[in-house]
Coordinates of C-alpha atoms and ligand atoms in Angstrom, one line a residue:
M1 CA 2.4 0.4 -2.3
T2 CA 4.9 0.6 -4.7
K3 CA 4.6 -2.7 -7.3
Y4 CA 6.7 -4.8 -5.3
G5 CA 3.7 -4.8 -3.2
Y6 CA 5.5 -3.6 0.5
M7 CA 5.1 -0.4 2.1
S8 CA 7.4 2.0 0.9
T9 CA 8.1 5.7 0.0
A10 CA 10.8 5.4 -2.6
A11 CA 9.7 2.6 -5.7
L12 CA 12.7 -0.4 -5.8
A13 CA 15.3 -0.5 -8.8
M14 CA 15.5 -3.6 -10.0
P15 CA 18.9 -5.3 -8.9
T16 CA 22.1 -5.1 -10.8
A17 CA 23.7 -8.5 -12.0
E18 CA 26.0 -8.0 -9.4
Q19 CA 23.0 -8.0 -7.3
V20 CA 21.8 -11.1 -8.1
A21 CA 25.0 -13.0 -8.0
K22 CA 25.2 -12.7 -4.4
Y23 CA 21.8 -14.7 -4.0
E24 CA 20.6 -18.0 -4.2
P25 CA 17.1 -18.0 -4.6
V26 CA 15.1 -21.7 -3.4
I27 CA 12.0 -23.3 -4.3
G28 CA 9.6 -25.6 -3.5
L29 CA 6.7 -26.7 -5.5
E30 CA 2.6 -27.7 -4.6
V31 CA 1.2 -29.3 -7.3
H32 CA -2.5 -30.0 -7.6
V33 CA -3.4 -33.1 -9.7
Q34 CA -6.5 -34.7 -11.1
L35 CA -7.1 -37.8 -10.8
A36 CA -8.3 -39.6 -14.6
T37 CA -11.1 -41.4 -12.8
N38 CA -14.6 -41.5 -14.5
T39 CA -16.3 -40.3 -11.5
K40 CA -16.0 -38.2 -8.3
I41 CA -14.2 -39.0 -5.0
F42 CA -16.5 -39.4 -2.9
C43 CA -20.0 -40.2 -4.9
G44 CA -21.1 -41.7 -8.5
C45 CA -21.0 -37.7 -10.9
P46 CA -19.3 -38.2 -13.7
T47 CA -15.9 -35.8 -13.7
S48 CA -16.3 -35.1 -17.4
F49 CA -15.0 -31.7 -18.7
G50 CA -17.5 -28.9 -20.3
E51 CA -20.9 -30.1 -19.2
E52 CA -23.7 -27.6 -19.0
P53 CA -23.2 -26.1 -15.7
N54 CA -24.3 -27.7 -12.5
T55 CA -25.4 -31.1 -14.3
N56 CA -22.7 -33.2 -12.8
V57 CA -23.8 -33.3 -9.0
C58 CA -25.7 -35.0 -6.6
P59 CA -27.0 -35.0 -2.9
V60 CA -23.0 -35.4 -1.5
C61 CA -21.4 -33.6 -3.7
L62 CA -23.9 -30.9 -3.6
A63 CA -23.0 -31.6 0.5
L64 CA -27.3 -31.4 1.4
P65 CA -28.0 -32.8 4.4
G66 CA -27.9 -36.5 5.6
A67 CA -25.6 -37.0 2.5
L68 CA -22.1 -39.1 3.8
P69 CA -18.9 -39.6 0.8
V70 CA -18.2 -43.0 -0.3
L71 CA -14.9 -43.1 -1.0
S72 CA -13.7 -44.3 -4.7
R73 CA -11.2 -47.2 -4.9
E74 CA -10.3 -45.9 -8.3
A75 CA -9.2 -42.7 -7.5
V76 CA -7.1 -44.6 -4.4
E77 CA -5.7 -46.8 -6.9
L78 CA -4.1 -43.9 -9.2
A79 CA -3.5 -41.8 -5.6
I80 CA -1.0 -45.0 -4.7
Q81 CA 0.1 -45.7 -8.4
G82 CA 1.0 -41.9 -8.7
S83 CA 2.9 -42.2 -5.4
L84 CA 4.6 -45.0 -6.3
A85 CA 5.7 -43.2 -9.2
L86 CA 7.2 -40.3 -7.5
R87 CA 9.2 -43.3 -5.8
C88 CA 7.1 -42.0 -1.9
R89 CA 6.3 -44.5 1.0
V90 CA 2.8 -45.8 1.3
N91 CA 2.0 -45.2 4.3
E92 CA 0.0 -48.0 5.8
K93 CA -2.8 -46.2 7.6
S94 CA -3.9 -42.2 6.4
I95 CA -6.3 -40.0 7.4
F96 CA -8.8 -37.6 5.8
A97 CA -9.4 -34.3 7.5
R98 CA -11.5 -31.7 7.2
K99 CA -10.1 -28.4 5.7
N100 CA -12.6 -25.7 7.0
Y101 CA -13.4 -22.5 5.4
F102 CA -16.2 -20.5 3.7
Y103 CA -16.3 -20.1 -0.3
P104 CA -19.1 -19.9 -2.8
D105 CA -17.5 -22.9 -4.3
L106 CA -17.3 -25.2 -1.5
P107 CA -21.2 -26.5 -0.6
K108 CA -19.9 -28.5 2.7
G109 CA -17.8 -25.5 4.2
Y110 CA -14.6 -27.6 4.2
Q111 CA -12.6 -29.7 1.6
I112 CA -12.0 -33.0 2.0
S113 CA -8.0 -33.4 2.6
Q114 CA -5.7 -35.1 4.6
Y115 CA -3.2 -33.5 7.1
D116 CA -0.9 -35.3 9.1
Q117 CA -1.1 -38.5 7.9
P118 CA -0.8 -38.0 4.1
L119 CA -1.0 -40.9 1.7
A120 CA 2.4 -40.9 0.9
E121 CA 5.8 -39.1 2.1
H122 CA 9.5 -39.3 1.2
G123 CA 10.0 -39.7 -2.7
W124 CA 12.0 -38.4 -5.3
I125 CA 11.8 -36.7 -8.9
D126 CA 15.2 -37.2 -10.9
I127 CA 15.7 -34.1 -13.1
E128 CA 18.4 -33.3 -15.5
L129 CA 19.7 -30.1 -16.6
E130 CA 22.5 -29.3 -19.2
G131 CA 23.7 -33.3 -18.6
V132 CA 23.7 -32.6 -14.6
K133 CA 21.6 -34.9 -12.6
K134 CA 19.7 -33.5 -9.9
R135 CA 17.5 -35.9 -7.4
I136 CA 14.4 -33.1 -5.8
G137 CA 12.7 -34.7 -2.8
V138 CA 9.2 -34.8 -2.9
T139 CA 8.1 -34.0 1.0
R140 CA 4.5 -35.9 0.3
V141 CA 1.3 -36.9 -1.7
H142 CA -2.3 -36.4 -0.4
M143 CA -5.5 -37.0 -1.3
E144 CA -7.9 -34.1 -1.2
D145 CA -11.6 -32.9 -2.8
D146 CA -11.8 -30.3 -5.5
A147 CA -13.8 -27.4 -4.9
G148 CA -16.4 -26.3 -8.0
K149 CA -15.7 -23.1 -10.1
S150 CA -16.7 -19.5 -9.6
S151 CA -17.3 -16.7 -12.7
H152 CA -17.5 -13.1 -11.9
D153 CA -17.6 -12.3 -15.2
G154 CA -21.3 -12.8 -15.5
F155 CA -24.2 -9.9 -16.1
R156 CA -28.4 -10.2 -16.1
D157 CA -30.5 -7.0 -16.2
S158 CA -27.1 -5.5 -17.0
E159 CA -26.3 -6.1 -13.2
K160 CA -23.3 -7.9 -13.0
Y161 CA -23.6 -11.5 -11.4
S162 CA -21.6 -14.3 -9.8
Y163 CA -21.6 -17.6 -10.5
V164 CA -21.1 -21.2 -9.5
D165 CA -20.6 -24.2 -11.0
L166 CA -20.3 -27.0 -9.0
N167 CA -19.6 -29.5 -12.0
R168 CA -15.9 -30.1 -10.8
A169 CA -16.9 -30.5 -6.6
G170 CA -15.7 -33.3 -5.9
T171 CA -13.3 -34.4 -8.8
P172 CA -10.3 -36.3 -6.9
L173 CA -6.9 -34.7 -6.4
I174 CA -4.2 -35.5 -5.5
E175 CA -1.4 -32.7 -3.8
I176 CA 2.2 -32.9 -4.4
V177 CA 4.5 -31.3 -2.0
S178 CA 8.0 -31.1 -2.7
E179 CA 11.2 -29.8 -0.7
P180 CA 12.9 -27.2 -1.3
D181 CA 15.3 -28.6 -3.2
M182 CA 15.0 -26.5 -6.5
R183 CA 17.6 -23.4 -7.1
S184 CA 16.6 -21.7 -10.5
S185 CA 13.5 -21.4 -12.3
D186 CA 14.4 -24.0 -15.1
E187 CA 14.8 -26.9 -12.1
A188 CA 11.7 -25.6 -11.1
Y189 CA 10.6 -26.3 -14.8
A190 CA 12.4 -29.4 -15.4
Y191 CA 10.8 -30.7 -12.3
L192 CA 7.9 -30.0 -13.2
T193 CA 7.9 -31.8 -16.9
E194 CA 9.4 -35.0 -15.1
L195 CA 6.5 -34.8 -12.8
K196 CA 3.8 -34.3 -15.6
Q197 CA 5.2 -37.5 -17.8
A198 CA 5.4 -39.9 -14.7
M199 CA 2.0 -39.1 -14.1
Q200 CA 0.4 -39.3 -18.0
F201 CA 2.6 -42.2 -18.3
I202 CA 1.4 -44.3 -15.9
G203 CA -2.5 -43.3 -16.6
A204 CA -2.5 -41.5 -13.0
S205 CA -4.0 -38.4 -15.1
A206 CA -4.1 -36.8 -18.3
C207 CA -2.8 -33.6 -16.5
D208 CA -4.0 -30.8 -19.3
M209 CA -3.4 -27.7 -18.0
E210 CA -5.6 -26.4 -20.2
K211 CA -8.5 -28.0 -18.3
G212 CA -7.3 -27.4 -14.9
Q213 CA -5.7 -31.1 -14.6
L214 CA -2.8 -29.9 -12.9
R215 CA -2.3 -26.8 -11.5
C216 CA 1.0 -25.5 -9.5
D217 CA 1.8 -23.2 -6.6
A218 CA 5.1 -21.9 -6.2
N219 CA 7.3 -21.2 -3.6
V220 CA 10.4 -18.4 -3.2
S221 CA 12.7 -17.5 -1.7
V222 CA 16.1 -16.1 -1.2
R223 CA 19.3 -16.4 0.5
L224 CA 22.9 -14.9 0.4
K225 CA 24.5 -17.6 -1.1
G226 CA 26.4 -19.6 1.4
A227 CA 23.8 -19.0 4.3
G228 CA 22.4 -21.3 6.8
K229 CA 18.9 -20.5 6.6
F230 CA 16.4 -20.1 4.1
G231 CA 14.9 -16.7 3.6
T232 CA 11.2 -15.5 4.4
K233 CA 9.1 -17.7 1.4
V234 CA 6.2 -16.0 -0.6
E235 CA 4.0 -18.1 -2.3
I236 CA 2.9 -17.5 -5.5
K237 CA -0.3 -18.6 -7.2
N238 CA -2.6 -18.3 -9.9
L239 CA 0.7 -20.0 -12.4
N240 CA -1.4 -21.6 -15.4
S241 CA 1.1 -22.8 -17.6
F242 CA 4.4 -24.2 -16.7
R243 CA 5.9 -20.9 -18.6
H244 CA 4.2 -18.8 -16.2
V245 CA 5.8 -20.8 -13.5
K246 CA 9.0 -20.1 -14.8
L247 CA 8.0 -16.2 -15.4
G248 CA 6.3 -15.7 -12.2
I249 CA 9.6 -17.4 -10.0
E250 CA 12.3 -15.4 -12.5
Y251 CA 10.2 -11.7 -11.3
E252 CA 9.9 -13.2 -7.6
I253 CA 13.1 -13.8 -7.4
L254 CA 14.3 -10.2 -8.4
R255 CA 11.4 -8.6 -6.4
Q256 CA 13.2 -10.3 -2.9
I257 CA 16.5 -9.5 -4.1
A258 CA 15.8 -5.7 -5.0
L259 CA 13.9 -5.6 -1.1
V260 CA 16.7 -7.0 0.5
E261 CA 19.2 -5.0 -1.0
A262 CA 17.6 -2.1 -0.3
G263 CA 17.5 -3.0 3.5
E264 CA 14.0 -4.0 3.7
K265 CA 12.6 -6.9 4.6
V266 CA 10.6 -10.2 3.1
R267 CA 7.1 -10.5 4.1
Q268 CA 5.6 -13.6 4.4
Q269 CA 2.8 -13.2 1.5
T270 CA 0.3 -15.3 -0.7
R271 CA 0.8 -13.2 -4.3
L272 CA -0.3 -13.7 -7.8
F273 CA 1.5 -13.6 -10.8
N274 CA -0.4 -11.5 -13.4
V275 CA 0.3 -12.8 -16.9
D276 CA 0.0 -9.3 -18.8
S277 CA 2.5 -7.5 -16.4
G278 CA 4.4 -10.7 -15.3
E279 CA 4.7 -9.4 -12.1
T280 CA 3.5 -10.6 -9.0
T281 CA 1.0 -8.7 -7.0
L282 CA 0.5 -9.1 -3.6
M283 CA -2.7 -11.3 -2.4
R284 CA -2.6 -11.9 1.0
D285 CA -0.6 -11.2 4.2
K286 CA 0.7 -14.1 6.7
E287 CA -1.4 -12.4 9.1
E288 CA -4.4 -12.8 6.7
A289 CA -4.1 -16.4 6.5
A290 CA -6.9 -18.5 7.3
D291 CA -7.1 -20.8 10.5
Y292 CA -8.2 -24.1 8.6
R293 CA -9.2 -25.6 11.9
Y294 CA -8.0 -29.1 10.7
F295 CA -9.6 -32.4 12.3
P296 CA -10.0 -36.0 11.8
E297 CA -13.0 -36.1 8.6
P298 CA -15.7 -38.5 11.0
D299 CA -17.7 -39.3 8.4
L300 CA -14.5 -41.2 6.3
L301 CA -12.6 -44.6 8.0
P302 CA -9.2 -44.3 8.5
L303 CA -7.1 -45.2 4.4
V304 CA -5.8 -48.4 5.2
V305 CA -3.2 -49.6 2.2
T306 CA -2.7 -53.7 2.6
E307 CA 1.2 -54.6 1.6
E308 CA -0.3 -57.2 -0.6
W309 CA -2.8 -54.0 -2.3
K310 CA 0.3 -52.2 -2.9
A311 CA 2.6 -54.5 -4.5
A312 CA -0.7 -55.4 -6.7
L313 CA -0.8 -52.1 -7.9
A314 CA 2.9 -51.2 -8.8
A315 CA 3.0 -55.0 -10.9
K316 CA 0.4 -53.1 -12.6
M317 CA 1.7 -50.0 -12.9
P318 CA 2.4 -48.9 -16.8
E319 CA 6.3 -48.4 -17.7
L320 CA 7.5 -44.9 -16.4
P321 CA 9.2 -43.0 -18.6
S322 CA 12.8 -43.2 -17.3
H323 CA 12.8 -47.0 -17.5
R324 CA 11.5 -46.9 -20.4
R325 CA 14.0 -44.2 -21.9
N326 CA 16.7 -46.7 -20.3
R327 CA 15.1 -50.3 -21.7
F328 CA 15.0 -48.0 -25.5
I329 CA 19.1 -47.3 -25.1
N330 CA 19.5 -50.7 -23.8
E331 CA 17.3 -52.8 -25.7
Y332 CA 17.0 -50.5 -29.5
G333 CA 20.3 -49.4 -29.2
L334 CA 19.1 -46.0 -29.2
R335 CA 21.4 -42.7 -28.6
E336 CA 20.3 -41.4 -25.1
Y337 CA 18.5 -38.5 -27.2
D338 CA 17.1 -40.3 -29.4
A339 CA 15.8 -41.9 -26.3
Q340 CA 14.7 -39.0 -24.3
V341 CA 12.9 -37.7 -27.7
L342 CA 10.7 -41.4 -28.1
T343 CA 9.2 -41.1 -24.4
L344 CA 8.4 -37.8 -24.5
T345 CA 5.2 -38.4 -24.4
R346 CA 3.3 -41.6 -23.4
A347 CA 1.7 -42.1 -26.9
M348 CA 5.0 -41.6 -28.9
A349 CA 6.9 -43.9 -26.8
D350 CA 3.6 -46.6 -27.1
Y351 CA 3.9 -45.6 -31.5
Y352 CA 8.1 -46.3 -31.3
E353 CA 7.9 -49.3 -29.6
R354 CA 5.1 -51.3 -31.4
A355 CA 6.8 -49.6 -35.0
A356 CA 10.4 -51.2 -33.4
Q357 CA 9.0 -54.2 -33.1
A358 CA 7.8 -54.3 -36.8
S359 CA 11.0 -53.7 -37.9
P360 CA 14.3 -55.7 -37.9
D361 CA 16.4 -52.3 -37.4
A362 CA 15.3 -50.5 -34.7
K363 CA 17.4 -47.4 -34.9
M364 CA 15.9 -46.9 -38.6
A365 CA 13.1 -47.0 -37.1
A366 CA 13.4 -44.4 -34.8
N367 CA 14.8 -42.2 -37.7
W368 CA 11.7 -42.3 -39.4
V369 CA 9.4 -41.5 -36.7
M370 CA 12.1 -39.0 -35.2
G371 CA 12.5 -37.5 -39.0
D372 CA 9.8 -37.7 -41.6
L373 CA 6.8 -39.4 -39.2
T374 CA 7.6 -36.1 -36.9
G375 CA 7.7 -34.3 -39.6
A376 CA 4.5 -34.9 -41.6
L377 CA 2.3 -34.9 -38.7
N378 CA 4.0 -31.2 -37.2
A379 CA 3.1 -30.0 -40.8
A380 CA -0.6 -31.6 -40.4
G381 CA -0.9 -30.2 -37.0
R382 CA -1.8 -33.6 -35.8
G383 CA 0.0 -35.5 -32.9
I384 CA 1.0 -38.7 -33.2
E385 CA -1.8 -40.7 -31.5
E386 CA -3.3 -39.5 -34.8
S387 CA -1.4 -40.6 -37.5
P388 CA -2.8 -41.9 -40.4
I389 CA 0.2 -44.2 -40.4
P390 CA 0.0 -47.4 -38.4
P391 CA 3.2 -48.3 -36.5
E392 CA 3.0 -51.5 -38.1
H393 CA 3.5 -50.0 -41.9
L394 CA 5.7 -48.4 -40.6
G395 CA 8.2 -51.0 -39.0
E396 CA 7.2 -53.0 -42.4
L397 CA 8.6 -50.1 -44.5
V398 CA 12.0 -50.1 -42.6
Q399 CA 12.0 -54.0 -43.1
L400 CA 12.0 -53.6 -46.7
I401 CA 15.0 -50.8 -46.4
H402 CA 16.8 -53.2 -44.9
S403 CA 16.4 -56.4 -47.0
G404 CA 17.1 -54.5 -50.0
E405 CA 14.0 -54.3 -51.4
L406 CA 13.6 -50.4 -51.2
S407 CA 16.3 -47.7 -51.3
G408 CA 15.8 -44.7 -49.4
K409 CA 15.1 -42.9 -52.2
L410 CA 11.9 -45.2 -53.0
A411 CA 10.9 -45.4 -49.6
K412 CA 10.6 -42.0 -49.4
E413 CA 8.2 -42.0 -52.2
I414 CA 6.2 -44.9 -50.6
F415 CA 6.0 -42.9 -47.2
A416 CA 3.9 -39.9 -49.1
K417 CA 1.7 -42.2 -50.4
M418 CA 1.3 -44.4 -46.8
L419 CA 0.4 -40.1 -46.1
E420 CA -2.4 -40.4 -48.2
E421 CA -3.7 -43.3 -48.1
P422 CA -4.5 -46.4 -45.1
L423 CA -2.0 -49.2 -47.6
S424 CA 0.9 -51.2 -46.4
P425 CA 4.4 -49.9 -47.7
R426 CA 4.7 -53.6 -49.8
A427 CA 0.8 -53.4 -50.6
I428 CA 2.2 -50.4 -52.6
M429 CA 5.3 -51.0 -53.9
E430 CA 3.5 -54.1 -55.4
R431 CA 0.7 -52.0 -57.0
D432 CA 2.9 -48.9 -58.7
G433 CA 5.8 -51.4 -59.8
L434 CA 8.1 -49.4 -57.1
K435 CA 11.0 -52.5 -56.0
Q436 CA 14.2 -51.6 -56.4
I437 CA 15.9 -53.7 -58.8
S438 CA 18.7 -55.7 -57.1
D439 CA 18.6 -58.9 -59.2
T440 CA 22.2 -59.1 -61.6
G441 CA 20.0 -60.3 -64.1
A442 CA 17.6 -57.4 -64.3
L443 CA 20.5 -55.0 -64.2
A444 CA 22.9 -56.8 -66.7
G445 CA 20.9 -55.5 -69.7
I446 CA 20.7 -52.2 -68.3
I447 CA 24.1 -51.8 -67.9
E448 CA 25.4 -53.5 -71.2
E449 CA 23.3 -50.3 -72.6
V450 CA 24.7 -47.5 -71.1
L451 CA 28.2 -48.6 -71.5
A452 CA 27.1 -49.2 -75.4
G453 CA 25.8 -45.6 -75.4
N454 CA 28.7 -44.0 -73.9
Q455 CA 31.9 -44.8 -75.6
K456 CA 33.3 -41.8 -74.7
Q457 CA 33.3 -42.2 -70.9
V458 CA 34.7 -45.9 -70.9
E459 CA 37.6 -44.6 -72.5
Q460 CA 37.5 -42.7 -69.8
Y461 CA 37.5 -44.5 -67.4
K462 CA 40.1 -47.4 -68.7
S463 CA 42.7 -44.7 -69.0
G464 CA 42.2 -44.1 -65.7
K465 CA 39.6 -41.4 -64.6
T466 CA 37.9 -44.2 -62.5
T467 CA 35.7 -41.1 -61.1
V468 CA 33.2 -40.8 -64.3
I469 CA 32.2 -44.1 -63.0
G470 CA 29.9 -41.6 -60.7
F471 CA 28.5 -40.3 -64.2
L472 CA 27.6 -44.0 -65.5
V473 CA 25.9 -45.0 -61.9
G474 CA 24.0 -42.3 -62.3
Q475 CA 23.1 -43.3 -65.8
V476 CA 21.8 -46.7 -65.3
M477 CA 19.8 -45.2 -62.3
K478 CA 18.3 -42.7 -64.7
A479 CA 17.4 -45.7 -67.6
S480 CA 15.6 -47.7 -64.2
K481 CA 13.9 -44.9 -63.0
G482 CA 15.6 -44.8 -60.0
Q483 CA 14.6 -48.2 -59.2
A484 CA 18.1 -49.9 -59.6
N485 CA 19.7 -50.6 -56.8
P486 CA 22.6 -47.8 -56.9
G487 CA 25.2 -50.3 -54.4
A488 CA 24.8 -53.3 -57.1
V489 CA 25.3 -51.1 -60.1
N490 CA 28.3 -49.4 -58.8
E491 CA 29.5 -52.5 -58.1
M492 CA 28.0 -54.6 -61.4
L493 CA 29.6 -51.5 -63.4
K494 CA 33.2 -52.0 -61.7
A495 CA 33.5 -55.3 -62.4
K496 CA 32.6 -55.0 -66.2
L497 CA 34.7 -52.1 -66.6
D498 CA 37.7 -54.1 -64.9
A499 CA 38.0 -56.7 -66.6
Ligands
LIG1 P1 3.3 -24.1 4.8 O1 3.8 -24.7 6.5 O2 3.4 -22.6 4.4 O3 2.4 -24.6 4.0 P2 5.7 -26.0 4.3 O4 7.0 -26.1 5.1 O5 4.3 -27.0 4.1 O6 5.0 -24.7 4.5 O7 5.9 -26.1 2.5 C1 5.5 -25.6 1.0 C2 5.9 -25.3 0.7 O8 6.9 -24.6 0.7 C3 6.8 -26.6 0.1 O9 6.6 -27.2 -0.8 C4 8.3 -26.5 1.0 O10 8.9 -27.2 -0.3 C5 8.3 -24.9 0.3 N1 9.2 -24.0 1.4 C6 9.4 -24.2 2.2 N2 10.1 -23.2 2.9 C7 10.5 -22.8 1.3 C8 11.6 -21.6 2.0 N3 12.1 -21.0 2.5 N4 11.9 -21.1 0.3 C9 11.0 -21.2 -0.3 N5 10.3 -22.3 -0.8 C10 10.0 -23.0 0.9
LIG2 ZN1 -21.9 -36.1 -7.1
LIG3 MG1 2.2 -27.1 4.5

């Protein structure tokens, strides 16, 4: 066996750029998303993460004899909303099915999933790469329960032991299966990003990959450009981050091209991504694939989703990221790029929207959120949901600039104080006397003094060197401790000097 996982006497070299250019990769993704319910899908056990092993369990999720599953309405509703977010058609009737296999972390001896009649079908996710939009088909969304977790690194009496934690057994999942529509690892990455964002925005899942709330298997094949038929696919498992998905796909594309170029066949396999080597290694061949002996789950009725229920859930569903992005452009006049940044997470979009609504200038509010606020939060290692400045205060700051009560410079000074204390910008401005002076009466005195003290520059101005006005404005700003309104000062100086 070589590192490419095929039987051969000679190791394959990586393909050359010319060889790679002849082929087109084909990619389809299968994504498991944990639904954000408080309880498991078929029992009332909590889904909380990080508990003592085997404490979030009951007769149902332990599969004790006689225990029967009761389907969680909350899980179904999130699954329906998740399906609608992916523009799927939700089937009026779907059927739960037993997927039989043996593994120590699966106490029932079968997983309850859906098979030939899934919850939802025929959806899509739109992605955009370097300005080019593309639609990726979503084949199906089905519901299922998660297995427990095994760990193989335990020791007891210096013997190696494996342990099983069934806290996760029975956690509700949806599996989202894509069409083989992606043609590069970047497209796969963009698809996952959009999928995750959609699930987060509608509250179907937190999609925290570190907690295993989003898991992805990648199917990869290659074919000669222009060929009609797909090549044989390989499924990569064990992809724990979007970056690993990208790396795993890239390695697999090269491995398959090398095989084909060497005159060998790609074999249908399940392979594992190895984080340390960046390679994929053989897990099992197609011939070893399990026969799951699917059959309809006799302990559960068919799931019926009426039009009314679907409509009510659609009406209750929080706004999708793409919709919100467009609304930010149309309603707040943002540029496409800014709208994109401000809808990266639901928390960011919510924050911005509240700040914009509390201010008279939504674009200026956007600049403050993306610039000074994001900068300060990044420096402090905080997320926007932990911002010490409430969005309404940021909106008020924009309002003070807009009305001319604060200059940009004074606003920055007050912003720095807002990070430190929970006061509104107006309260800080008034307490610290930082208001911008635009009032002509208050400025006239300072201007008189500055003109009197700088006769030489006044002469220069009058003899035609009008650029010297910049110096005089500077002097007034200095005399006012930075609080004079530079625009007003400029105007007043000009009027006086030209008189
Ligand atoms: P299986 O019967 O092995 O489960 P499916 O047809 O259900 O295969 O597809 C599983 C996943 O593999 C889907 O995401 C699909 O888009 C993808 N897929 C199917 N055929 C190919 C192929 N030739 N190359 C890449 N991906 C593929
Ligand atoms: Zn339980
Ligand atoms: Mg399949």
